[in-house]
Coordinates of N, CA and C and ligand atoms in Angstrom, one line a residue:
M1105 N 82.4 34.8 46.5 CA 81.2 34.9 45.5 C 81.8 35.0 44.1
P1106 N 81.2 34.2 43.2 CA 81.8 34.2 41.8 C 81.6 35.6 41.2
L1107 N 82.6 36.0 40.3 CA 82.5 37.3 39.7 C 81.4 37.2 38.6
S1108 N 80.7 38.4 38.4 CA 79.7 38.4 37.3 C 80.5 38.6 36.0
R1109 N 79.8 38.4 35.0 CA 80.4 38.5 33.6 C 80.9 40.0 33.5
R1110 N 80.1 40.9 33.9 CA 80.5 42.4 33.8 C 81.8 42.6 34.6
Q1111 N 81.8 42.1 35.8 CA 83.0 42.3 36.6 C 84.3 41.7 35.9
R1112 N 84.1 40.5 35.3 CA 85.2 39.9 34.6 C 85.7 40.7 33.5
E1113 N 84.7 41.3 32.8 CA 85.0 42.2 31.6 C 85.8 43.4 32.1
I1114 N 85.3 44.0 33.2 CA 86.0 45.2 33.6 C 87.4 44.9 34.0
L1115 N 87.6 43.8 34.8 CA 89.0 43.4 35.2 C 89.8 43.1 34.0
G1116 N 89.2 42.5 33.0 CA 90.0 42.2 31.7 C 90.4 43.5 31.1
E1117 N 89.5 44.5 31.0 CA 89.9 45.7 30.4 C 91.0 46.5 31.1
M1118 N 91.0 46.2 32.4 CA 92.1 46.8 33.3 C 93.4 46.0 33.2
G1119 N 93.4 44.9 32.5 CA 94.6 44.1 32.3 C 94.8 43.2 33.5
I1120 N 93.8 42.9 34.3 CA 93.9 42.0 35.4 C 93.4 40.7 35.0
P1121 N 94.3 39.6 35.1 CA 93.9 38.3 34.7 C 92.8 37.8 35.6
V1122 N 91.8 37.1 35.0 CA 90.7 36.5 35.8 C 90.8 35.0 35.7
W1123 N 90.9 34.3 36.9 CA 90.9 32.9 36.8 C 89.5 32.3 37.0
V1124 N 89.2 31.4 36.2 CA 87.8 30.8 36.2 C 88.0 29.4 36.6
R1125 N 87.2 29.0 37.6 CA 87.2 27.6 38.0 C 86.9 26.6 36.9
R1126 N 87.6 25.5 36.9 CA 87.4 24.5 35.8 C 85.9 24.1 35.7
D1127 N 85.3 24.0 37.0 CA 84.0 23.4 37.0 C 82.9 24.6 37.0
A1128 N 83.4 25.8 36.7 CA 82.4 26.9 36.6 C 81.5 26.7 35.4
P1129 N 80.3 27.2 35.5 CA 79.4 27.0 34.3 C 79.9 27.8 33.1
P1130 N 79.7 27.4 31.9 CA 80.3 28.1 30.7 C 79.8 29.5 30.6
V1131 N 80.7 30.4 30.2 CA 80.3 31.8 30.0 C 79.5 32.0 28.7
S1132 N 78.4 32.6 28.8 CA 77.6 32.9 27.5 C 78.4 33.8 26.6
L1133 N 78.3 33.5 25.3 CA 79.0 34.4 24.3 C 78.1 35.4 23.8
E1134 N 76.9 35.5 24.3 CA 75.9 36.6 23.9 C 76.6 38.0 24.2
P1135 N 76.2 39.0 23.5 CA 76.8 40.3 23.8 C 76.4 40.8 25.2
A1136 N 77.3 41.5 25.8 CA 77.0 42.0 27.2 C 75.8 42.9 27.2
A1137 N 75.0 42.9 28.3 CA 73.9 43.8 28.3 C 74.3 45.2 28.5
N1138 N 75.5 45.4 29.2 CA 75.9 46.8 29.3 C 76.8 47.2 28.2
P1139 N 76.8 48.5 27.8 CA 77.7 49.0 26.7 C 79.1 49.0 27.2
P1140 N 80.1 48.9 26.3 CA 81.5 48.9 26.8 C 81.9 50.2 27.4
I1141 N 82.8 50.1 28.4 CA 83.3 51.3 29.1 C 83.9 52.2 28.1
E1142 N 83.5 53.5 28.1 CA 84.1 54.5 27.2 C 85.4 55.0 27.8
R1143 N 86.5 55.0 27.0 CA 87.7 55.5 27.5 C 87.7 57.0 27.6
P1144 N 88.2 57.6 28.7 CA 88.3 59.1 28.6 C 89.2 59.6 27.6
A1145 N 88.9 60.7 26.9 CA 89.7 61.2 25.8 C 90.9 62.0 26.4
V1146 N 91.5 61.5 27.5 CA 92.6 62.2 28.1 C 93.7 61.2 28.4
E1147 N 94.9 61.6 28.0 CA 96.1 60.8 28.3 C 96.8 61.4 29.5
V1148 N 97.4 60.6 30.3 CA 98.0 61.1 31.5 C 99.4 61.6 31.2
E1149 N 100.1 61.0 30.3 CA 101.6 61.3 30.1 C 101.8 62.7 29.8
V1150 N 101.0 63.4 29.1 CA 101.2 64.8 28.6 C 101.3 65.7 29.8
R1151 N 100.8 65.3 31.0 CA 100.8 66.2 32.1 C 102.1 66.1 32.9
D1152 N 103.0 65.3 32.5 CA 104.2 65.1 33.2 C 105.2 66.2 32.7
V1153 N 105.0 67.4 33.3 CA 105.8 68.6 32.8 C 106.7 69.1 33.9
A1154 N 106.8 68.4 35.0 CA 107.7 68.8 36.1 C 109.1 69.1 35.6
G1155 N 109.7 70.2 36.0 CA 111.0 70.5 35.6 C 111.2 71.2 34.2
L1156 N 110.1 71.3 33.5 CA 110.3 71.9 32.1 C 110.4 73.4 32.3
G1157 N 111.3 74.0 31.4 CA 111.4 75.4 31.3 C 110.3 76.0 30.4
W1158 N 110.3 77.3 30.2 CA 109.3 77.9 29.4 C 109.2 77.3 27.9
E1159 N 110.3 77.2 27.3 CA 110.3 76.8 25.9 C 109.8 75.4 25.7
D1160 N 110.3 74.5 26.6 CA 109.8 73.1 26.5 C 108.3 73.0 26.9
L1161 N 107.9 73.8 27.9 CA 106.5 73.7 28.3 C 105.6 74.2 27.2
R1162 N 106.0 75.3 26.5 CA 105.3 75.8 25.4 C 105.1 74.8 24.3
A1163 N 106.2 74.1 24.0 CA 106.2 73.1 22.9 C 105.3 72.0 23.3
R1164 N 105.4 71.6 24.6 CA 104.5 70.4 25.1 C 103.0 70.8 24.9
V1165 N 102.7 72.0 25.3 CA 101.3 72.5 25.2 C 100.9 72.5 23.7
A1166 N 101.7 73.0 22.8 CA 101.4 73.1 21.4 C 101.1 71.7 20.8
A1167 N 101.8 70.7 21.4 CA 101.7 69.4 20.8 C 100.6 68.5 21.5
C1168 N 100.0 69.1 22.5 CA 99.1 68.3 23.4 C 97.9 67.8 22.6
M1169 N 97.6 66.5 22.7 CA 96.4 65.9 22.1 C 95.6 65.2 23.2
A1170 N 95.7 65.7 24.4 CA 95.1 65.0 25.5 C 93.6 65.0 25.4
C1171 N 93.0 66.0 25.0 CA 91.5 66.1 24.9 C 91.2 66.1 23.4
A1172 N 90.7 64.9 22.9 CA 90.6 64.7 21.5 C 89.7 65.7 20.8
E1173 N 88.6 66.0 21.4 CA 87.6 67.0 20.8 C 88.3 68.4 20.6
L1174 N 88.9 68.8 21.7 CA 89.5 70.2 21.7 C 90.7 70.2 20.7
A1175 N 91.5 69.2 20.7 CA 92.7 69.1 19.9 C 92.3 69.1 18.4
S1176 N 91.2 68.4 18.1 CA 90.9 68.3 16.7 C 90.2 69.6 16.2
Q1177 N 89.7 70.4 17.0 CA 88.9 71.6 16.6 C 89.7 72.9 16.8
R1178 N 90.8 72.9 17.5 CA 91.4 74.2 17.7 C 92.2 74.6 16.5
T1179 N 92.4 75.9 16.3 CA 93.3 76.5 15.4 C 94.7 76.3 15.9
Q1180 N 94.9 76.7 17.2 CA 96.1 76.5 17.8 C 95.9 76.5 19.3
T1181 N 96.9 76.1 20.1 CA 96.8 76.3 21.6 C 97.0 77.7 21.9
V1182 N 96.5 78.1 23.1 CA 96.7 79.5 23.6 C 97.4 79.4 24.9
F1183 N 98.7 79.6 24.9 CA 99.6 79.2 26.0 C 99.4 80.1 27.2
G1184 N 99.3 81.4 26.9 CA 99.4 82.4 28.0 C 100.3 83.5 27.6
V1185 N 100.3 84.6 28.2 CA 101.1 85.7 27.7 C 101.5 86.6 28.9
G1186 N 102.7 87.2 28.8 CA 103.0 88.2 29.8 C 104.4 88.0 30.4
D1187 N 104.7 88.8 31.4 CA 105.9 88.8 32.1 C 106.2 87.5 32.7
P1188 N 107.3 86.8 32.4 CA 107.5 85.5 33.0 C 107.8 85.5 34.5
A1189 N 108.0 86.7 35.1 CA 108.2 86.8 36.5 C 107.2 87.8 37.1
A1190 N 106.0 87.8 36.6 CA 105.0 88.8 37.0 C 104.6 88.6 38.5
D1191 N 104.2 89.7 39.1 CA 103.6 89.6 40.5 C 102.1 89.2 40.3
W1192 N 101.5 89.6 39.2 CA 100.1 89.4 39.0 C 99.9 88.3 38.0
L1193 N 99.1 87.3 38.3 CA 98.6 86.3 37.4 C 97.1 86.3 37.3
F1194 N 96.6 86.6 36.1 CA 95.1 86.6 35.9 C 94.8 85.3 35.2
I1195 N 93.8 84.5 35.7 CA 93.5 83.3 35.1 C 92.0 83.3 34.7
G1196 N 91.8 83.2 33.4 CA 90.4 83.1 32.9 C 90.0 81.7 32.6
E1197 N 89.0 81.5 31.8 CA 88.3 80.2 31.6 C 89.0 79.4 30.5
A1198 N 88.9 79.9 29.3 CA 89.4 79.2 28.1 C 89.4 80.2 26.9
P1199 N 90.2 79.9 25.9 CA 90.2 80.8 24.8 C 88.8 80.8 24.1
G1200 N 88.5 82.0 23.5 CA 87.3 82.1 22.7 C 87.7 82.1 21.2
A1201 N 86.8 82.5 20.3 CA 87.1 82.4 18.9 C 88.3 83.2 18.5
E1202 N 88.3 84.5 19.0 CA 89.4 85.4 18.6 C 90.7 84.9 19.2
E1203 N 90.7 84.4 20.4 CA 91.9 83.9 21.1 C 92.5 82.7 20.3
D1204 N 91.5 81.9 19.9 CA 91.9 80.7 19.1 C 92.6 81.1 17.8
R1205 N 92.1 82.1 17.2 CA 92.6 82.6 15.9 C 94.0 83.3 16.1
R1206 N 94.1 84.0 17.2 CA 95.3 84.8 17.4 C 96.4 84.2 18.3
G1207 N 96.0 83.2 19.0 CA 96.9 82.5 19.9 C 97.3 83.2 21.1
E1208 N 96.5 84.2 21.5 CA 96.8 84.9 22.8 C 95.5 85.0 23.6
P1209 N 95.6 84.9 24.9 CA 94.4 85.0 25.7 C 93.9 86.4 25.8
F1210 N 92.6 86.5 26.0 CA 91.9 87.8 26.2 C 92.3 88.8 25.2
V1211 N 92.0 88.6 24.0 CA 92.2 89.6 22.9 C 90.9 90.0 22.3
G1212 N 89.8 89.4 22.7 CA 88.5 89.9 22.2 C 87.9 91.0 23.0
P1213 N 86.6 91.3 22.9 CA 86.0 92.4 23.7 C 86.3 92.3 25.2
A1214 N 86.2 91.0 25.8 CA 86.4 90.9 27.2 C 87.9 91.2 27.5
G1215 N 88.8 90.9 26.6 CA 90.2 91.2 26.8 C 90.5 92.7 26.8
Q1216 N 89.7 93.5 26.0 CA 89.9 94.9 26.0 C 89.4 95.5 27.3
L1217 N 88.4 94.9 27.9 CA 88.0 95.4 29.2 C 89.0 95.0 30.3
L1218 N 89.6 93.8 30.1 CA 90.6 93.4 31.1 C 91.8 94.4 31.0
D1219 N 92.2 94.8 29.8 CA 93.3 95.7 29.6 C 92.9 97.1 30.3
N1220 N 91.7 97.5 30.2 CA 91.3 98.7 30.8 C 91.4 98.6 32.3
M1221 N 91.0 97.4 32.8 CA 91.1 97.2 34.3 C 92.5 97.2 34.7
L1222 N 93.4 96.7 33.9 CA 94.8 96.7 34.2 C 95.3 98.1 34.2
A1223 N 94.9 98.9 33.2 CA 95.4 100.3 33.1 C 94.9 101.1 34.3
A1224 N 93.7 100.8 34.9 CA 93.2 101.5 36.0 C 94.1 101.2 37.2
L1225 N 94.8 100.1 37.2 CA 95.7 99.7 38.3 C 97.2 100.2 38.0
A1226 N 97.3 100.9 36.9 CA 98.6 101.3 36.4 C 99.4 100.1 36.0
L1227 N 98.7 99.1 35.5 CA 99.4 97.8 35.1 C 99.2 97.7 33.6
Q1228 N 99.9 96.8 33.0 CA 99.9 96.6 31.6 C 100.1 95.2 31.2
R1229 N 99.4 94.6 30.3 CA 99.6 93.3 29.8 C 101.1 93.1 29.5
G1230 N 101.7 92.1 30.1 CA 103.1 91.9 29.7 C 104.1 92.6 30.7
R1231 N 103.6 93.5 31.5 CA 104.5 94.2 32.4 C 104.1 93.9 33.8
N1232 N 104.8 93.0 34.5 CA 104.4 92.6 35.8 C 103.1 91.9 35.9
V1233 N 102.6 91.5 34.7 CA 101.3 90.9 34.6 C 101.4 89.7 33.7
H1234 N 100.8 88.6 34.1 CA 100.8 87.4 33.2 C 99.3 87.0 33.1
I1235 N 98.9 86.5 31.9 CA 97.5 86.1 31.7 C 97.4 84.7 31.1
A1236 N 96.6 83.9 31.7 CA 96.5 82.5 31.3 C 95.0 82.1 31.4
N1237 N 94.8 80.9 31.1 CA 93.4 80.3 31.2 C 93.5 78.9 31.8
I1238 N 92.3 78.5 32.3 CA 92.2 77.1 32.8 C 92.5 76.1 31.6
L1239 N 92.0 76.4 30.5 CA 92.2 75.5 29.3 C 93.1 76.3 28.3
K1240 N 93.9 75.5 27.6 CA 94.7 76.1 26.5 C 94.1 76.0 25.2
C1241 N 93.0 75.3 25.1 CA 92.3 75.1 23.8 C 90.9 75.7 23.9
R1242 N 90.4 76.1 22.8 CA 89.0 76.7 22.8 C 88.0 75.5 22.8
P1243 N 87.1 75.6 23.8 CA 86.0 74.6 23.7 C 85.0 74.9 22.6
P1244 N 84.6 74.0 21.8 CA 83.7 74.3 20.6 C 82.5 75.0 21.1
G1245 N 82.1 76.0 20.3 CA 80.9 76.8 20.6 C 81.0 77.5 22.0
N1246 N 82.2 77.7 22.4 CA 82.4 78.4 23.7 C 81.7 77.7 24.9
R1247 N 81.5 76.4 24.8 CA 80.9 75.7 26.0 C 81.9 75.8 27.2
D1248 N 81.3 75.5 28.4 CA 82.2 75.5 29.5 C 83.2 74.3 29.4
P1249 N 84.4 74.6 30.0 CA 85.4 73.4 30.0 C 84.8 72.3 30.8
K1250 N 85.0 71.0 30.3 CA 84.6 69.9 31.1 C 85.6 69.6 32.2
P1251 N 85.2 69.1 33.4 CA 86.1 68.9 34.5 C 87.3 68.1 34.0
E1252 N 87.1 67.1 33.2 CA 88.3 66.2 32.8 C 89.3 67.0 31.9
E1253 N 88.7 68.0 31.1 CA 89.6 68.8 30.3 C 90.5 69.7 31.2
A1254 N 89.8 70.3 32.2 CA 90.5 71.2 33.1 C 91.6 70.4 33.9
E1255 N 91.2 69.2 34.2 CA 92.2 68.3 34.9 C 93.4 68.0 34.0
A1256 N 93.1 67.7 32.8 CA 94.2 67.3 31.8 C 95.1 68.5 31.6
C1257 N 94.6 69.7 31.7 CA 95.4 70.9 31.4 C 96.0 71.5 32.6
R1258 N 95.6 71.0 33.8 CA 96.1 71.6 35.0 C 97.6 71.6 35.2
G1259 N 98.2 70.5 34.8 CA 99.7 70.4 35.0 C 100.4 71.5 34.3
F1260 N 99.9 71.9 33.1 CA 100.5 73.0 32.3 C 100.4 74.3 33.1
L1261 N 99.2 74.6 33.6 CA 99.0 75.8 34.3 C 99.8 75.8 35.6
D1262 N 99.8 74.7 36.3 CA 100.6 74.6 37.6 C 102.1 74.9 37.3
R1263 N 102.5 74.3 36.2 CA 104.0 74.5 35.9 C 104.2 76.0 35.6
Q1264 N 103.3 76.7 34.9 CA 103.4 78.1 34.6 C 103.5 78.9 35.9
I1265 N 102.6 78.5 36.8 CA 102.6 79.2 38.1 C 103.9 79.0 38.9
T1266 N 104.4 77.8 38.8 CA 105.7 77.5 39.5 C 106.8 78.4 38.9
L1267 N 106.8 78.5 37.5 CA 107.8 79.3 36.9 C 107.7 80.8 37.1
I1268 N 106.4 81.3 37.2 CA 106.2 82.7 37.3 C 106.4 83.1 38.8
R1269 N 105.9 82.3 39.7 CA 105.9 82.6 41.1 C 105.2 84.0 41.4
P1270 N 103.9 84.1 41.0 CA 103.2 85.4 41.2 C 103.0 85.7 42.7
R1271 N 102.8 86.9 43.0 CA 102.4 87.3 44.4 C 100.9 87.1 44.6
V1272 N 100.1 87.3 43.5 CA 98.7 87.1 43.6 C 98.2 86.4 42.4
I1273 N 97.2 85.6 42.5 CA 96.4 85.0 41.4 C 95.0 85.6 41.4
V1274 N 94.6 86.2 40.3 CA 93.2 86.7 40.2 C 92.4 85.7 39.3
A1275 N 91.5 85.0 39.9 CA 90.6 84.1 39.1 C 89.5 84.9 38.6
L1276 N 89.4 84.9 37.2 CA 88.4 85.7 36.5 C 87.2 84.8 36.2
G1277 N 86.1 85.0 37.0 CA 84.9 84.3 36.7 C 84.7 83.0 37.4
R1278 N 83.4 82.5 37.3 CA 83.0 81.3 38.1 C 83.8 80.1 37.7
V1279 N 84.0 79.9 36.4 CA 84.7 78.6 35.9 C 86.1 78.6 36.4
A1280 N 86.8 79.7 36.3 CA 88.2 79.7 36.8 C 88.3 79.5 38.3
A1281 N 87.4 80.2 39.0 CA 87.4 80.2 40.5 C 87.1 78.8 41.0
Q1282 N 86.0 78.2 40.4 CA 85.5 76.9 40.9 C 86.6 75.8 40.6
S1283 N 87.1 76.0 39.4 CA 88.1 74.9 39.0 C 89.4 75.0 39.8
L1284 N 89.9 76.2 40.1 CA 91.1 76.3 40.9 C 90.9 75.9 42.3
L1285 N 89.7 76.2 42.8 CA 89.4 76.0 44.2 C 88.7 74.6 44.5
G1286 N 88.4 73.9 43.4 CA 87.7 72.6 43.6 C 86.4 72.8 44.3
S1287 N 85.7 73.8 43.9 CA 84.4 74.1 44.7 C 83.3 74.3 43.7
N1288 N 82.1 74.0 44.3 CA 80.8 74.3 43.5 C 80.1 75.5 44.0
E1289 N 80.7 76.2 44.9 CA 80.0 77.4 45.4 C 79.8 78.5 44.4
P1290 N 78.8 79.2 44.5 CA 78.6 80.3 43.5 C 79.7 81.4 43.6
L1291 N 79.9 82.1 42.5 CA 81.0 83.1 42.5 C 80.8 84.1 43.5
G1292 N 79.5 84.5 43.7 CA 79.2 85.6 44.7 C 79.7 85.2 46.1
Q1293 N 79.7 84.0 46.4 CA 80.2 83.5 47.8 C 81.7 83.4 47.8
L1294 N 82.2 82.9 46.7 CA 83.7 82.7 46.6 C 84.4 84.1 46.6
R1295 N 83.8 85.1 46.0 CA 84.6 86.3 45.8 C 84.8 87.1 47.1
V1296 N 84.0 86.8 48.1 CA 84.1 87.6 49.3 C 85.0 86.9 50.4
R1297 N 85.6 85.8 50.0 CA 86.5 85.1 50.9 C 87.9 85.1 50.5
E1298 N 88.8 84.9 51.4 CA 90.2 84.8 51.1 C 90.6 83.3 50.7
H1299 N 91.4 83.2 49.7 CA 91.8 81.9 49.2 C 93.3 81.8 48.9
A1300 N 93.8 80.6 48.7 CA 95.1 80.5 48.2 C 95.1 79.3 47.2
Y1301 N 95.9 79.4 46.2 CA 96.1 78.3 45.3 C 97.5 77.8 45.3
R1302 N 97.7 76.6 45.8 CA 99.1 76.1 46.0 C 100.0 77.1 46.6
G1303 N 99.5 77.7 47.7 CA 100.4 78.6 48.5 C 100.4 80.0 48.0
T1304 N 99.7 80.3 46.9 CA 99.7 81.7 46.4 C 98.3 82.3 46.7
P1305 N 98.3 83.5 47.3 CA 97.0 84.1 47.6 C 96.2 84.3 46.3
L1306 N 94.9 84.0 46.4 CA 94.0 84.0 45.2 C 92.8 84.8 45.5
V1307 N 92.5 85.8 44.6 CA 91.4 86.6 44.7 C 90.4 86.2 43.6
V1308 N 89.2 86.1 44.0 CA 88.1 85.7 43.0 C 87.3 87.0 42.6
T1309 N 87.1 87.2 41.3 CA 86.3 88.3 40.9 C 85.5 87.9 39.6
Y1310 N 84.7 88.8 39.2 CA 83.8 88.5 38.0 C 84.7 88.5 36.7
H1311 N 84.2 87.8 35.8 CA 84.8 87.7 34.5 C 84.5 89.0 33.7
P1312 N 85.5 89.5 33.0 CA 85.2 90.7 32.2 C 84.1 90.5 31.2
A1313 N 83.9 89.3 30.7 CA 82.7 89.2 29.7 C 81.4 89.4 30.5
Y1314 N 81.4 89.0 31.7 CA 80.2 89.2 32.6 C 80.0 90.7 32.8
L1315 N 81.1 91.4 33.0 CA 81.0 92.8 33.3 C 80.5 93.6 32.0
L1316 N 80.8 93.0 30.9 CA 80.3 93.7 29.6 C 78.8 93.6 29.6
R1317 N 78.2 92.5 30.2 CA 76.8 92.4 30.2 C 76.2 93.0 31.4
S1318 N 77.0 93.1 32.5 CA 76.5 93.7 33.8 C 77.4 94.8 34.3
P1319 N 77.5 95.9 33.6 CA 78.5 96.9 34.0 C 78.3 97.5 35.4
G1320 N 77.1 97.3 35.9 CA 76.8 97.7 37.3 C 77.7 97.0 38.3
E1321 N 78.3 95.9 38.0 CA 79.1 95.1 38.9 C 80.6 95.6 38.9
K1322 N 80.9 96.6 38.1 CA 82.3 97.0 38.0 C 82.9 97.5 39.3
A1323 N 82.1 98.1 40.2 CA 82.6 98.6 41.4 C 83.1 97.4 42.3
K1324 N 82.4 96.3 42.2 CA 82.8 95.1 43.0 C 84.1 94.6 42.5
V1325 N 84.3 94.6 41.2 CA 85.6 94.1 40.6 C 86.7 95.1 41.1
W1326 N 86.4 96.3 41.0 CA 87.4 97.3 41.5 C 87.9 97.0 42.9
S1327 N 86.9 96.7 43.8 CA 87.3 96.5 45.2 C 88.1 95.2 45.3
D1328 N 87.7 94.2 44.4 CA 88.5 92.9 44.4 C 89.9 93.2 44.0
L1329 N 90.1 94.0 43.0 CA 91.4 94.3 42.4 C 92.2 95.1 43.4
L1330 N 91.6 95.9 44.2 CA 92.3 96.7 45.2 C 92.8 95.7 46.3
R1331 N 92.0 94.7 46.6 CA 92.4 93.7 47.6 C 93.6 92.9 47.0
A1332 N 93.5 92.6 45.8 CA 94.7 91.9 45.2 C 95.9 92.8 45.2
R1333 N 95.7 94.1 44.9 CA 96.9 95.0 45.0 C 97.5 95.0 46.4
S1334 N 96.7 95.0 47.4 CA 97.3 95.1 48.7 C 98.0 93.8 49.0
L1335 N 97.5 92.7 48.5 CA 98.2 91.4 48.7 C 99.6 91.5 48.0
V1336 N 99.6 92.0 46.8 CA 100.9 92.2 46.1 C 101.9 93.1 46.9
A1337 N 101.3 94.2 47.4 CA 102.2 95.1 48.1 C 102.7 94.5 49.4
G1338 N 101.8 93.7 50.1 CA 102.2 93.2 51.4 C 102.9 91.9 51.3
A1339 N 103.0 91.3 50.2 CA 103.6 89.9 50.1 C 105.1 89.9 50.5
Ligands
URA1327 N1 87.6 84.5 28.1 C1 88.5 83.8 28.8 O1 88.2 83.3 29.9 N2 89.7 83.7 28.3 C2 90.1 84.2 27.2 O2 91.3 84.0 26.9 C3 89.2 85.0 26.5 C4 87.9 85.1 26.9

């Protein structure tokens, strides 16, 4: 079957040569009915971080321009913070305004609550604890990360996890949990099940920002954190 004009255009954009029969009817030079394909604002090469150590990885993140909108609007990237060999890795969603300004995750009001939760476990930011986010850049207006942004950033996070080798990952909130688990299930369903991310036990719990709005859910978070603690102890 002869290729349609649109099919020929798509193949051309992919760099695949298209041979046209000499006796084929002439191709109209009228503008195509369909709009041109939009290129994703994500480059693949930046994710090639296998083998990088902390310093090089941090530099690669700081220079990342993979997501045009995020890169153009950020004050700085927010790499992650903490013990480079922590047993506990907490993963949130993305930097907010305060994190973007200071270059450290969870330093706003939600971060203060996270610090209190750590203290209740006799833990401390930076001591056997590492904190990171699904995204290293602040989404404008604190919108949810787009799936393609999370995908573009994933190599950085995965490399951090490989370097840290935590005993447990705690996913803070729906966005982190769904993104790490590749799931659309509601957080309430994810948090009551056992999970692993790339071989590391993963506990899902509510985001501290949600707890600020719904303090009645703190008991559930506490039981999730106790479960995480028993995973650390038993690992
Ligand atoms: N919320 C997050 O998910 N991450 C931060 O770093 C701050 C707020």
